[in-house]
Amino acid sequence: MTTPDVPVVAAVLGKVAQLAPSVEGVDEVELTAAERERAHLRVRSRSNRELIISLPRGEELHDGDVVHVDDGVAVVVVAAPEDVLEVSPRTTREWALAAYQLGNLHRPARFLEDAILTPYDRSTAEVLRGLGVATRRATRGFVGERCTAFTDHQHSHHHGDERHD
């Protein structure tokens, strides 16, 4: 049940630059990567605007998305700072090794032009450094392109007679 005076966001409106000149100000709603991936949630902006997010299944919010405009003020999604491991491969081989290991370890990953981000985990950092791949712990938004081949948190499938959970 929704409160009648709380706006429901059913689609992203674009970026602030696309909405100018109708936007005179910006209000931010800070969300973690897990929150930005959710289709349905209730949020509160820094200026105390409450919104209900109800996006189509599979759609996710991105840093910089405008989700609502109220009296010329755009409510913009901001990626919350998170404890991440910045993986900085220098060669094609290192990119392949890093991506393979992160996938093999079932680690969430976001791909940038020059790095891969994953939530910080000491053992993951040690594995990657052992392969010669540069890593650095950082506090920043967990942003970038993600691969969504498997969307459920648990997956189960068969490899011939072998079961993989």
PDB file of C-alpha atoms in Angstrom:
ATOM      1  CA  MET A   1       0.000   0.000   0.000  1.00  0.00           C
ATOM      2  CA  THR A   2       1.412   3.381  -0.980  1.00  0.00           C
ATOM      3  CA  THR A   3       0.915   6.705   0.721  1.00  0.00           C
ATOM      4  CA  PRO A   4      -0.996   9.010  -1.668  1.00  0.00           C
ATOM      5  CA  ASP A   5       1.384  11.957  -1.266  1.00  0.00           C
ATOM      6  CA  VAL A   6       4.560   9.947  -1.959  1.00  0.00           C
ATOM      7  CA  PRO A   7       5.481  10.056  -5.669  1.00  0.00           C
ATOM      8  CA  VAL A   8       6.036   6.703  -7.393  1.00  0.00           C
ATOM      9  CA  VAL A   9       8.950   6.574  -9.833  1.00  0.00           C
ATOM     10  CA  ALA A  10       8.200   4.156 -12.683  1.00  0.00           C
ATOM     11  CA  ALA A  11      10.972   5.252 -15.086  1.00  0.00           C
ATOM     12  CA  VAL A  12      14.259   7.141 -15.164  1.00  0.00           C
ATOM     13  CA  LEU A  13      13.801  10.622 -16.633  1.00  0.00           C
ATOM     14  CA  GLY A  14      17.355  10.964 -17.973  1.00  0.00           C
ATOM     15  CA  LYS A  15      20.368  12.973 -16.801  1.00  0.00           C
ATOM     16  CA  VAL A  16      20.321  16.554 -15.496  1.00  0.00           C
ATOM     17  CA  ALA A  17      21.959  17.922 -18.681  1.00  0.00           C
ATOM     18  CA  GLN A  18      19.189  16.351 -20.776  1.00  0.00           C
ATOM     19  CA  LEU A  19      16.485  18.024 -18.692  1.00  0.00           C
ATOM     20  CA  ALA A  20      17.976  21.544 -18.678  1.00  0.00           C
ATOM     21  CA  PRO A  21      16.741  24.294 -18.657  1.00  0.00           C
ATOM     22  CA  SER A  22      13.640  22.972 -16.818  1.00  0.00           C
ATOM     23  CA  VAL A  23      15.857  21.925 -13.878  1.00  0.00           C
ATOM     24  CA  GLU A  24      16.890  24.756 -11.563  1.00  0.00           C
ATOM     25  CA  GLY A  25      18.314  22.722  -8.685  1.00  0.00           C
ATOM     26  CA  VAL A  26      19.453  19.250  -7.659  1.00  0.00           C
ATOM     27  CA  ASP A  27      18.575  17.081  -4.685  1.00  0.00           C
ATOM     28  CA  GLU A  28      20.415  13.795  -4.220  1.00  0.00           C
ATOM     29  CA  VAL A  29      19.382  10.332  -3.134  1.00  0.00           C
ATOM     30  CA  GLU A  30      22.420   8.260  -2.185  1.00  0.00           C
ATOM     31  CA  LEU A  31      22.096   4.534  -2.929  1.00  0.00           C
ATOM     32  CA  THR A  32      24.417   1.552  -2.661  1.00  0.00           C
ATOM     33  CA  ALA A  33      24.905  -0.749  -5.643  1.00  0.00           C
ATOM     34  CA  ALA A  34      22.549  -3.294  -4.077  1.00  0.00           C
ATOM     35  CA  GLU A  35      19.875  -0.608  -3.683  1.00  0.00           C
ATOM     36  CA  ARG A  36      20.385   0.652  -7.267  1.00  0.00           C
ATOM     37  CA  GLU A  37      19.869  -2.912  -8.544  1.00  0.00           C
ATOM     38  CA  ARG A  38      16.525  -3.303  -6.766  1.00  0.00           C
ATOM     39  CA  ALA A  39      13.399  -2.658  -8.813  1.00  0.00           C
ATOM     40  CA  HIS A  40      11.299  -1.637  -5.816  1.00  0.00           C
ATOM     41  CA  LEU A  41      12.329   0.449  -2.822  1.00  0.00           C
ATOM     42  CA  ARG A  42      11.375   3.462  -0.766  1.00  0.00           C
ATOM     43  CA  VAL A  43      14.002   6.221  -0.570  1.00  0.00           C
ATOM     44  CA  ARG A  44      14.541   9.603   1.046  1.00  0.00           C
ATOM     45  CA  SER A  45      16.659  12.342  -0.532  1.00  0.00           C
ATOM     46  CA  ARG A  46      19.126  14.598   1.266  1.00  0.00           C
ATOM     47  CA  SER A  47      16.435  17.306   1.344  1.00  0.00           C
ATOM     48  CA  ASN A  48      13.957  14.836   2.835  1.00  0.00           C
ATOM     49  CA  ARG A  49      11.905  14.146  -0.307  1.00  0.00           C
ATOM     50  CA  GLU A  50      10.402  10.674  -0.066  1.00  0.00           C
ATOM     51  CA  LEU A  51       9.970   8.572  -3.211  1.00  0.00           C
ATOM     52  CA  ILE A  52       8.827   5.071  -4.016  1.00  0.00           C
ATOM     53  CA  ILE A  53      10.916   3.490  -6.766  1.00  0.00           C
ATOM     54  CA  SER A  54       9.013   0.904  -8.809  1.00  0.00           C
ATOM     55  CA  LEU A  55      10.940   0.170 -11.995  1.00  0.00           C
ATOM     56  CA  PRO A  56      10.326  -2.602 -14.517  1.00  0.00           C
ATOM     57  CA  ARG A  57      11.964  -5.895 -13.566  1.00  0.00           C
ATOM     58  CA  GLY A  58      15.636  -6.053 -14.550  1.00  0.00           C
ATOM     59  CA  GLU A  59      16.099  -2.280 -14.826  1.00  0.00           C
ATOM     60  CA  GLU A  60      18.641  -0.694 -12.507  1.00  0.00           C
ATOM     61  CA  LEU A  61      19.429   2.833 -11.436  1.00  0.00           C
ATOM     62  CA  HIS A  62      22.772   4.408 -12.356  1.00  0.00           C
ATOM     63  CA  ASP A  63      24.846   7.156 -10.805  1.00  0.00           C
ATOM     64  CA  GLY A  64      23.512  10.447 -12.214  1.00  0.00           C
ATOM     65  CA  ASP A  65      20.014   9.218 -13.127  1.00  0.00           C
ATOM     66  CA  VAL A  66      17.208  11.714 -12.543  1.00  0.00           C
ATOM     67  CA  VAL A  67      14.268   9.881 -10.995  1.00  0.00           C
ATOM     68  CA  HIS A  68      11.933  12.765 -10.173  1.00  0.00           C
ATOM     69  CA  VAL A  69      11.514  16.502 -10.785  1.00  0.00           C
ATOM     70  CA  ASP A  70       9.611  18.570  -8.227  1.00  0.00           C
ATOM     71  CA  ASP A  71       9.204  22.351  -8.637  1.00  0.00           C
ATOM     72  CA  GLY A  72      12.301  22.580 -10.844  1.00  0.00           C
ATOM     73  CA  VAL A  73      14.436  20.436  -8.525  1.00  0.00           C
ATOM     74  CA  ALA A  74      15.757  17.189  -9.977  1.00  0.00           C
ATOM     75  CA  VAL A  75      16.176  14.237  -7.629  1.00  0.00           C
ATOM     76  CA  VAL A  76      19.391  12.572  -8.800  1.00  0.00           C
ATOM     77  CA  VAL A  77      20.761   9.140  -7.881  1.00  0.00           C
ATOM     78  CA  VAL A  78      24.262   9.269  -6.394  1.00  0.00           C
ATOM     79  CA  ALA A  79      26.335   6.124  -5.912  1.00  0.00           C
ATOM     80  CA  ALA A  80      27.014   5.746  -2.193  1.00  0.00           C
ATOM     81  CA  PRO A  81      30.650   5.253  -1.161  1.00  0.00           C
ATOM     82  CA  GLU A  82      31.363   1.561  -0.564  1.00  0.00           C
ATOM     83  CA  ASP A  83      34.380  -0.497   0.492  1.00  0.00           C
ATOM     84  CA  VAL A  84      35.647  -1.810  -2.850  1.00  0.00           C
ATOM     85  CA  LEU A  85      38.688  -3.426  -4.361  1.00  0.00           C
ATOM     86  CA  GLU A  86      39.960  -1.570  -7.425  1.00  0.00           C
ATOM     87  CA  VAL A  87      41.525  -4.108  -9.755  1.00  0.00           C
ATOM     88  CA  SER A  88      43.834  -2.453 -12.287  1.00  0.00           C
ATOM     89  CA  PRO A  89      44.977  -4.918 -14.947  1.00  0.00           C
ATOM     90  CA  ARG A  90      47.782  -3.588 -17.147  1.00  0.00           C
ATOM     91  CA  THR A  91      47.800  -6.175 -19.939  1.00  0.00           C
ATOM     92  CA  THR A  92      45.252  -8.235 -21.836  1.00  0.00           C
ATOM     93  CA  ARG A  93      46.510 -11.292 -19.949  1.00  0.00           C
ATOM     94  CA  GLU A  94      45.928  -9.586 -16.582  1.00  0.00           C
ATOM     95  CA  TRP A  95      42.401  -8.528 -17.653  1.00  0.00           C
ATOM     96  CA  ALA A  96      41.628 -12.142 -18.569  1.00  0.00           C
ATOM     97  CA  LEU A  97      43.111 -13.522 -15.337  1.00  0.00           C
ATOM     98  CA  ALA A  98      41.303 -10.971 -13.160  1.00  0.00           C
ATOM     99  CA  ALA A  99      37.925 -11.448 -14.851  1.00  0.00           C
ATOM    100  CA  TYR A 100      38.291 -15.241 -14.769  1.00  0.00           C
ATOM    101  CA  GLN A 101      39.194 -15.274 -11.065  1.00  0.00           C
ATOM    102  CA  LEU A 102      36.397 -12.899 -10.078  1.00  0.00           C
ATOM    103  CA  GLY A 103      33.902 -15.030 -11.986  1.00  0.00           C
ATOM    104  CA  ASN A 104      35.318 -18.252 -10.591  1.00  0.00           C
ATOM    105  CA  LEU A 105      34.993 -16.812  -7.063  1.00  0.00           C
ATOM    106  CA  HIS A 106      31.431 -15.634  -7.851  1.00  0.00           C
ATOM    107  CA  ARG A 107      32.388 -12.059  -6.923  1.00  0.00           C
ATOM    108  CA  PRO A 108      30.169  -9.189  -8.091  1.00  0.00           C
ATOM    109  CA  ALA A 109      32.104  -7.012 -10.515  1.00  0.00           C
ATOM    110  CA  ARG A 110      31.662  -3.681 -12.264  1.00  0.00           C
ATOM    111  CA  PHE A 111      33.782  -2.913 -15.306  1.00  0.00           C
ATOM    112  CA  LEU A 112      35.277   0.508 -16.004  1.00  0.00           C
ATOM    113  CA  GLU A 113      37.542   1.499 -18.917  1.00  0.00           C
ATOM    114  CA  ASP A 114      40.698   1.085 -16.832  1.00  0.00           C
ATOM    115  CA  ALA A 115      39.673  -1.049 -13.855  1.00  0.00           C
ATOM    116  CA  ILE A 116      37.344  -3.628 -12.391  1.00  0.00           C
ATOM    117  CA  LEU A 117      35.569  -2.927  -9.101  1.00  0.00           C
ATOM    118  CA  THR A 118      34.399  -5.603  -6.682  1.00  0.00           C
ATOM    119  CA  PRO A 119      33.316  -5.378  -3.046  1.00  0.00           C
ATOM    120  CA  TYR A 120      36.443  -5.523  -0.878  1.00  0.00           C
ATOM    121  CA  ASP A 121      37.458  -8.969   0.300  1.00  0.00           C
ATOM    122  CA  ARG A 122      40.966  -9.635   1.625  1.00  0.00           C
ATOM    123  CA  SER A 123      41.237 -13.138   0.163  1.00  0.00           C
ATOM    124  CA  THR A 124      40.164 -11.926  -3.300  1.00  0.00           C
ATOM    125  CA  ALA A 125      42.804  -9.190  -3.138  1.00  0.00           C
ATOM    126  CA  GLU A 126      45.456 -11.767  -2.192  1.00  0.00           C
ATOM    127  CA  VAL A 127      44.495 -14.104  -5.050  1.00  0.00           C
ATOM    128  CA  LEU A 128      44.674 -11.285  -7.611  1.00  0.00           C
ATOM    129  CA  ARG A 129      47.942  -9.914  -6.275  1.00  0.00           C
ATOM    130  CA  GLY A 130      49.342 -13.464  -6.382  1.00  0.00           C
ATOM    131  CA  LEU A 131      48.612 -13.431 -10.113  1.00  0.00           C
ATOM    132  CA  GLY A 132      50.505 -10.149 -10.471  1.00  0.00           C
ATOM    133  CA  VAL A 133      47.394  -7.993 -10.934  1.00  0.00           C
ATOM    134  CA  ALA A 134      47.515  -4.589  -9.222  1.00  0.00           C
ATOM    135  CA  THR A 135      44.781  -3.989  -6.634  1.00  0.00           C
ATOM    136  CA  ARG A 136      43.927  -1.207  -4.221  1.00  0.00           C
ATOM    137  CA  ARG A 137      41.320  -0.954  -1.488  1.00  0.00           C
ATOM    138  CA  ALA A 138      39.190   2.170  -1.881  1.00  0.00           C
ATOM    139  CA  THR A 139      36.009   3.832  -0.665  1.00  0.00           C
ATOM    140  CA  ARG A 140      34.020   4.923  -3.705  1.00  0.00           C
ATOM    141  CA  GLY A 141      30.805   4.255  -5.576  1.00  0.00           C
ATOM    142  CA  PHE A 142      30.488   0.670  -6.816  1.00  0.00           C
ATOM    143  CA  VAL A 143      29.729   1.760 -10.388  1.00  0.00           C
ATOM    144  CA  GLY A 144      30.437   0.628 -13.929  1.00  0.00           C
ATOM    145  CA  GLU A 145      29.075  -1.891 -16.352  1.00  0.00           C
ATOM    146  CA  ARG A 146      28.019  -5.209 -14.914  1.00  0.00           C
ATOM    147  CA  CYS A 147      27.447  -8.526 -16.595  1.00  0.00           C
ATOM    148  CA  THR A 148      24.037  -9.984 -15.824  1.00  0.00           C
ATOM    149  CA  ALA A 149      24.133 -13.479 -17.308  1.00  0.00           C
ATOM    150  CA  PHE A 150      23.022 -14.953 -13.960  1.00  0.00           C
ATOM    151  CA  THR A 151      20.693 -12.706 -12.013  1.00  0.00           C
ATOM    152  CA  ASP A 152      19.728 -14.975  -9.125  1.00  0.00           C
ATOM    153  CA  HIS A 153      21.918 -15.051  -6.061  1.00  0.00           C
ATOM    154  CA  GLN A 154      22.013 -18.826  -6.114  1.00  0.00           C
ATOM    155  CA  HIS A 155      22.324 -20.831  -9.238  1.00  0.00           C
ATOM    156  CA  SER A 156      22.329 -24.515  -9.781  1.00  0.00           C
ATOM    157  CA  HIS A 157      23.060 -26.428 -12.943  1.00  0.00           C
ATOM    158  CA  HIS A 158      24.481 -29.739 -14.075  1.00  0.00           C
ATOM    159  CA  HIS A 159      27.790 -30.511 -15.763  1.00  0.00           C
ATOM    160  CA  GLY A 160      27.130 -34.024 -17.053  1.00  0.00           C
ATOM    161  CA  ASP A 161      27.047 -36.169 -13.941  1.00  0.00           C
ATOM    162  CA  GLU A 162      28.456 -33.414 -11.773  1.00  0.00           C
ATOM    163  CA  ARG A 163      26.244 -30.969  -9.862  1.00  0.00           C
ATOM    164  CA  HIS A 164      27.406 -27.360  -9.316  1.00  0.00           C
ATOM    165  CA  ASP A 165      25.643 -25.252  -6.654  1.00  0.00           C
TER     166      ASP A 165
END
